[in-house]
Short mmCIF file of the C-alpha atoms (twelve columns), coordinates in Angstrom:
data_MODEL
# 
_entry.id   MODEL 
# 
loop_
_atom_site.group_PDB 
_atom_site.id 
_atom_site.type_symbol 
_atom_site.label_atom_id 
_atom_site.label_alt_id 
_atom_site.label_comp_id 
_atom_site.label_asym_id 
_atom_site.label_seq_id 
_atom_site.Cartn_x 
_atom_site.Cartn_y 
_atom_site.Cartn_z 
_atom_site.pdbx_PDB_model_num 
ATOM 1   C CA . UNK A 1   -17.147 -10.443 -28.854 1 
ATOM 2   C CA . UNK A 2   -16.424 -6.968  -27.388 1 
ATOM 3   C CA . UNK A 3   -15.971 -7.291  -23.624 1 
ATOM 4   C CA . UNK A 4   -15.162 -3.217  -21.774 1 
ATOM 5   C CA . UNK A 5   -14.066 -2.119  -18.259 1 
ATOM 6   C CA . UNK A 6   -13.755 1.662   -18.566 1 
ATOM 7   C CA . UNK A 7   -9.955  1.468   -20.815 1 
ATOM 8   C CA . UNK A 8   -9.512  -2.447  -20.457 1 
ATOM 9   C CA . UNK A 9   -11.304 -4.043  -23.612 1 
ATOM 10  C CA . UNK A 10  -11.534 -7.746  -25.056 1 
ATOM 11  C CA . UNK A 11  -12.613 -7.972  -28.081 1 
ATOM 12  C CA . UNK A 12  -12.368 -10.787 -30.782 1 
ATOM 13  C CA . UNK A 13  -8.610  -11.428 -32.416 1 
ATOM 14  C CA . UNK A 14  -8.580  -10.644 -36.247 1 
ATOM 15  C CA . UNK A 15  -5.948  -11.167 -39.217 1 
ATOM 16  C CA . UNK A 16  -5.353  -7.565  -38.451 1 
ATOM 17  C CA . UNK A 17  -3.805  -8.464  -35.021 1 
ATOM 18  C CA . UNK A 18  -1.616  -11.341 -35.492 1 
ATOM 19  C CA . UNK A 19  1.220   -9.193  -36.396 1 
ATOM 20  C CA . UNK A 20  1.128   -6.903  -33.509 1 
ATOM 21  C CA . UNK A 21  0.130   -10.134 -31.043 1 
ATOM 22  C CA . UNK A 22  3.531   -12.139 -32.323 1 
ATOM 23  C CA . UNK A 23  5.601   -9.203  -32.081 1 
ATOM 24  C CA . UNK A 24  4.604   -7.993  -28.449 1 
ATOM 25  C CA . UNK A 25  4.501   -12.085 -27.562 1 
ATOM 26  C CA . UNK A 26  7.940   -13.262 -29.559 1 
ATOM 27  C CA . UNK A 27  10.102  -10.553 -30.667 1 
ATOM 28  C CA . UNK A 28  9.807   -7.382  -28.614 1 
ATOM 29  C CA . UNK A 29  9.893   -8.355  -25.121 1 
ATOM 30  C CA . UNK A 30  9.516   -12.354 -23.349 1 
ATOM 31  C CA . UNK A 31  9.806   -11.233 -20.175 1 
ATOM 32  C CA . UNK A 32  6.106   -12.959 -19.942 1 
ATOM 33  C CA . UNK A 33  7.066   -16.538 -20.416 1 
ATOM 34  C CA . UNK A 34  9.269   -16.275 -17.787 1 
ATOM 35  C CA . UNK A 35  5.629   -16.652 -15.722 1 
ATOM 36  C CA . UNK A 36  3.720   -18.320 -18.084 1 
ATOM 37  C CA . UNK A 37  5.014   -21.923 -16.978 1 
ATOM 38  C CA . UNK A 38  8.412   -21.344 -17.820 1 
ATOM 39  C CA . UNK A 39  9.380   -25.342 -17.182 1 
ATOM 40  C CA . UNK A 40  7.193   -26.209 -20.056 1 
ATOM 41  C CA . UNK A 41  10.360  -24.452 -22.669 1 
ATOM 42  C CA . UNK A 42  7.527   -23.491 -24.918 1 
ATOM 43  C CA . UNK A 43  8.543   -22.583 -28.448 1 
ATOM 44  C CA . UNK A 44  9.875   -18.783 -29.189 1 
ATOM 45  C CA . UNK A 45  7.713   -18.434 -32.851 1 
ATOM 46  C CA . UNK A 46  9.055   -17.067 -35.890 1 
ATOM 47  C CA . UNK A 47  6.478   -14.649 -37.725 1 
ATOM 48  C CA . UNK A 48  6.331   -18.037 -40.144 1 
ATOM 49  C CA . UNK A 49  5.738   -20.041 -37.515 1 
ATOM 50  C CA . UNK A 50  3.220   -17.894 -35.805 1 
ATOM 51  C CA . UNK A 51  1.166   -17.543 -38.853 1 
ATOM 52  C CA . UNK A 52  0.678   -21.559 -39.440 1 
ATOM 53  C CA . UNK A 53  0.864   -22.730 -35.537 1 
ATOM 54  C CA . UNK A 54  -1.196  -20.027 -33.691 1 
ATOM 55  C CA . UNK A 55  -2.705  -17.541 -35.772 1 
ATOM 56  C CA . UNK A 56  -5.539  -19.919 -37.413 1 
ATOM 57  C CA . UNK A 57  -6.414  -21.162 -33.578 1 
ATOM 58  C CA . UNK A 58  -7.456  -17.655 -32.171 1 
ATOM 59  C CA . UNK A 59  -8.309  -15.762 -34.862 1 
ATOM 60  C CA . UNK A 60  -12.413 -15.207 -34.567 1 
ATOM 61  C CA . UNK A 61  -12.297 -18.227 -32.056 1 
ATOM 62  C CA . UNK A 62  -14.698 -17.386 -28.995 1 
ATOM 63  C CA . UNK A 63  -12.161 -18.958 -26.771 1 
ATOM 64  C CA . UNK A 64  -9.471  -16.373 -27.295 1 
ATOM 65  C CA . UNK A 65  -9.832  -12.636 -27.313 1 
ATOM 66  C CA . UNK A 66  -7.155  -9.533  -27.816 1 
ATOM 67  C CA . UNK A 67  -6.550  -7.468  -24.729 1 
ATOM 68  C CA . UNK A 68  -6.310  -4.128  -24.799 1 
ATOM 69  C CA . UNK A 69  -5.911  -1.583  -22.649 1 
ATOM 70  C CA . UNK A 70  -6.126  1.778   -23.644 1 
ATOM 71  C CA . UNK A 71  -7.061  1.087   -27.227 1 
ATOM 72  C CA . UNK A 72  -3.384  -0.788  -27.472 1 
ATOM 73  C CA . UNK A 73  -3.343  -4.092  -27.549 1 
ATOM 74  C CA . UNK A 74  -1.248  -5.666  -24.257 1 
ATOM 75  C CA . UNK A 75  -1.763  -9.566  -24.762 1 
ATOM 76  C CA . UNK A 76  -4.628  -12.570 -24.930 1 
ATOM 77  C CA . UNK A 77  -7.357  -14.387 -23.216 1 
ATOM 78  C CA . UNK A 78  -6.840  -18.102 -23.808 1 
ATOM 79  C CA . UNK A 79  -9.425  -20.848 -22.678 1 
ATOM 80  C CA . UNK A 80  -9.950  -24.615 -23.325 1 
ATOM 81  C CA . UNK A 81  -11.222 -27.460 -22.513 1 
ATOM 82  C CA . UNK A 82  -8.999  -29.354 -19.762 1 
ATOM 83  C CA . UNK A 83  -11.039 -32.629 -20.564 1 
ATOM 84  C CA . UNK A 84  -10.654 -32.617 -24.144 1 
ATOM 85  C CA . UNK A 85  -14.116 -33.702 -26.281 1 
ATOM 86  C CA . UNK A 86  -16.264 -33.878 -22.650 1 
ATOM 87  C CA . UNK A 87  -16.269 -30.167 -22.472 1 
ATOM 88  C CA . UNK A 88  -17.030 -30.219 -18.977 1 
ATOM 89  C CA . UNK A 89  -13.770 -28.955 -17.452 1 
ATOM 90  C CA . UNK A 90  -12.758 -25.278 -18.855 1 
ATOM 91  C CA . UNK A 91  -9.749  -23.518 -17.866 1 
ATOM 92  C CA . UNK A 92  -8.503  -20.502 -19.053 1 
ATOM 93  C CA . UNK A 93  -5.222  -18.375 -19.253 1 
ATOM 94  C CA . UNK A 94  -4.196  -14.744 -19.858 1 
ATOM 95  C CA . UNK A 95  -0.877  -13.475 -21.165 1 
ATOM 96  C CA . UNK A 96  -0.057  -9.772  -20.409 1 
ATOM 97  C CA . UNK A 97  3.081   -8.741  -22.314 1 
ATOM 98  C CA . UNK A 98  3.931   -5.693  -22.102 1 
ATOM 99  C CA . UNK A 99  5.491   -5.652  -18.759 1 
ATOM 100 C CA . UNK A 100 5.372   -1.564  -18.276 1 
ATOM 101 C CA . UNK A 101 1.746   -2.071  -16.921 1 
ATOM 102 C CA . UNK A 102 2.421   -5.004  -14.760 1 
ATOM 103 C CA . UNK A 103 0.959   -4.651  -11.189 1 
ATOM 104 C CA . UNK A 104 -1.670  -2.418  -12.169 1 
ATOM 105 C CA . UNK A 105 -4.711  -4.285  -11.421 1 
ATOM 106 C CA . UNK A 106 -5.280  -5.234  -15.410 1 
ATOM 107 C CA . UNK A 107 -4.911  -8.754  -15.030 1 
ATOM 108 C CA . UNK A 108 -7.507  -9.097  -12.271 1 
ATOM 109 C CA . UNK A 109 -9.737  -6.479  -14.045 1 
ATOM 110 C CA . UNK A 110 -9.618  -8.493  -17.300 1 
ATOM 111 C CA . UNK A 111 -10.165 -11.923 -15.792 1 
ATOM 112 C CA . UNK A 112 -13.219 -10.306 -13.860 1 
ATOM 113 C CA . UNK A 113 -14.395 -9.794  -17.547 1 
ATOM 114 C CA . UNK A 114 -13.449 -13.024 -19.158 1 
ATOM 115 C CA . UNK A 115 -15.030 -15.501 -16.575 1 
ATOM 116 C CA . UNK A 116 -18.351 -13.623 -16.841 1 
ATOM 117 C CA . UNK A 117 -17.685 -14.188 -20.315 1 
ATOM 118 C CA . UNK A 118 -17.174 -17.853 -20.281 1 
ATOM 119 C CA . UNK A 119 -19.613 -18.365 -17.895 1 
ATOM 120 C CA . UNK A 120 -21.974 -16.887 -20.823 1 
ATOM 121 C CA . UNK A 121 -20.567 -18.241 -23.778 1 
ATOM 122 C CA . UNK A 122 -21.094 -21.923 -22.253 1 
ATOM 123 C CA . UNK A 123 -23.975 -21.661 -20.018 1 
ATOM 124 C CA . UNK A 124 -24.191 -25.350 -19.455 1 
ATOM 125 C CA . UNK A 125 -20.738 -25.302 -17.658 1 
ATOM 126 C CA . UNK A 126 -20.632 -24.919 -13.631 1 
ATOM 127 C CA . UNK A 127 -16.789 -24.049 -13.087 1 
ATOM 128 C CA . UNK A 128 -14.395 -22.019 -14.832 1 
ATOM 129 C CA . UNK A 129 -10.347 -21.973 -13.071 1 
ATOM 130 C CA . UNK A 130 -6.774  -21.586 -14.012 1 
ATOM 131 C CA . UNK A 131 -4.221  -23.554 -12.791 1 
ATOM 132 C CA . UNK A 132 -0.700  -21.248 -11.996 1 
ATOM 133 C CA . UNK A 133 2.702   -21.959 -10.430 1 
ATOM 134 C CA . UNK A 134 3.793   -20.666 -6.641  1 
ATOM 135 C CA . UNK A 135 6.280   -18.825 -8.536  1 
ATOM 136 C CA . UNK A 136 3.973   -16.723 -10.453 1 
ATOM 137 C CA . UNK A 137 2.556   -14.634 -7.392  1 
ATOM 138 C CA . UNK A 138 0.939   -12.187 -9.458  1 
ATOM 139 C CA . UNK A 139 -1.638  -14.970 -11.201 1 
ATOM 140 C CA . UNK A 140 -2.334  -16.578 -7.859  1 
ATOM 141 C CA . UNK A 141 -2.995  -13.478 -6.410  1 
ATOM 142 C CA . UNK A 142 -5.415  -12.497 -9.244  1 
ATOM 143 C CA . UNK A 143 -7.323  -15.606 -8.195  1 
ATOM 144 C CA . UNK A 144 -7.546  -14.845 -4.811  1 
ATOM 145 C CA . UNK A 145 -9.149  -11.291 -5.412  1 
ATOM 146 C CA . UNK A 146 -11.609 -12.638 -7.384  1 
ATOM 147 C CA . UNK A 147 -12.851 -15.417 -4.730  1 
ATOM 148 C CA . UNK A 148 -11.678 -17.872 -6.884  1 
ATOM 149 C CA . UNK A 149 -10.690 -20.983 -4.618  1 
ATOM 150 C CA . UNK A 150 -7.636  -22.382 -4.252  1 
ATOM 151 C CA . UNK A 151 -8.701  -25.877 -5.398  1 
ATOM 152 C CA . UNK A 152 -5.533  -28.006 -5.439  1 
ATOM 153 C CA . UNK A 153 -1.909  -27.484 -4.808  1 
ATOM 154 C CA . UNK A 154 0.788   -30.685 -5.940  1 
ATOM 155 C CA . UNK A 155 3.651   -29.780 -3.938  1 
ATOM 156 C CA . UNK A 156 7.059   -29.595 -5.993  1 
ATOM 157 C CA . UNK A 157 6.093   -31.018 -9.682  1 
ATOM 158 C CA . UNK A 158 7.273   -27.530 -11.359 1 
ATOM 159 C CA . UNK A 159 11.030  -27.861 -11.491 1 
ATOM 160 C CA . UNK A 160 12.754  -23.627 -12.876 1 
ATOM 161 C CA . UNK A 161 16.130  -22.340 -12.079 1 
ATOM 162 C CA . UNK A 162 17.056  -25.269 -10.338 1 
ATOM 163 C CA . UNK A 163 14.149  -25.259 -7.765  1 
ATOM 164 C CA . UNK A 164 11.206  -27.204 -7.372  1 
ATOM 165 C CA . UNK A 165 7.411   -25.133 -7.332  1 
ATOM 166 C CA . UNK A 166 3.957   -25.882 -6.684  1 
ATOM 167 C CA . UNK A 167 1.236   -26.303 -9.579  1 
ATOM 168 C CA . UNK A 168 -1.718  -24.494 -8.526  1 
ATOM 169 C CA . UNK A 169 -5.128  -24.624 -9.244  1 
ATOM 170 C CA . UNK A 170 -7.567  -21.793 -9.053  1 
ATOM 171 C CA . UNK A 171 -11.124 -22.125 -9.314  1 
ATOM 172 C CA . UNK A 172 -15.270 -20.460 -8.814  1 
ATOM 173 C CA . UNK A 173 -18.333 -22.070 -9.662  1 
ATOM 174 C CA . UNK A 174 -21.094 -20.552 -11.826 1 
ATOM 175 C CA . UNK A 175 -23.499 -20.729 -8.479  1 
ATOM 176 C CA . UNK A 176 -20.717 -18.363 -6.353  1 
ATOM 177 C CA . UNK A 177 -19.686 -16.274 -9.578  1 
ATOM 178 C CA . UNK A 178 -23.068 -15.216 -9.675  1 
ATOM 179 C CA . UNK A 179 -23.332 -13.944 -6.407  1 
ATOM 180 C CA . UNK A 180 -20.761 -11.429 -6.498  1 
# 
């Protein structure tokens, strides 16, 4: 897989990568999973850990790609199945972390790419979404540039820094993604 948007690229994740995705995602920098559902207190990997937990999932797995921008590589494209073994149900995520380039249109440019993309790689699915938090303004506001609707909002289940947030949930079908 080799997704390209002028000097935005996806591209498939290799053994070659893990090193440089665990240190830009766990060691250098986690400003990211302070808005990547920061109430869930996901784990902070060790290399070790990385290696036996994460690496085997992505690595040459169509469902996750390297992003790169500028021939560096910046974060990942995540997707999976929100219904488990049905398959009907996809959602995906995207993790920039490098936090220099934040606000510079990357994240909408590379989900532009990635839904086409998942809209191709399972051509027998009719909606692709996310689901966000209202704190994370950035990913909700990446939906709403790309026509995505907002398709559900439960009011105050996302409890951070003692305060209560929405979930929300982003989505297009195949028929309206098509259109544009």
């Amino acid at each position: 897989m080799k997704l390209q948007d002028h000097d935005l690229t996806i591209r498939s994740i290799t053994q070659e990568d893990t090193h440089t995705l665990w240190a830009l995602g766990y060691r250098d920098n986690l400003e990211w999973m302070k808005w990547d559902g920061p109430y869930f207190n996901n784990p902070i990997y060790t290399w070790e850990e990385y290696c036996q937990k994460v690496a085997p999932k992505v690595i040459n797995n169509p469902r996750y790609g390297a992003l790169l921008y500028q021939g560096e590589i910046i974060g990942i494209m995540a997707s999976y199945w929100e219904d488990g073994d049905l398959e009907n149900w996809l959602e995906f995520g995207l993790s920039i972390f490098v936090d220099s380039i934040w606000g510079q249109n990357i994240g909408t440019r590379a989900c532009r790419l990635w839904i086409s993309y998942l809209f191709d790689l399972f051509p027998d699915i009719v909606r692709v979404g996310f689901t966000t938090w209202s704190g994370n303004i950035r990913m909700m506001t990446v939906g709403e540039k790309l026509g995505l609707q907002e398709e559900a909002r439960i009011r105050k289940v996302r409890y951070y820094n003692n305060r209560y947030f929405d979930s929300m949930k982003y989505g297009v079908l195949r028929t309206e993604w098509r259109k544009e």
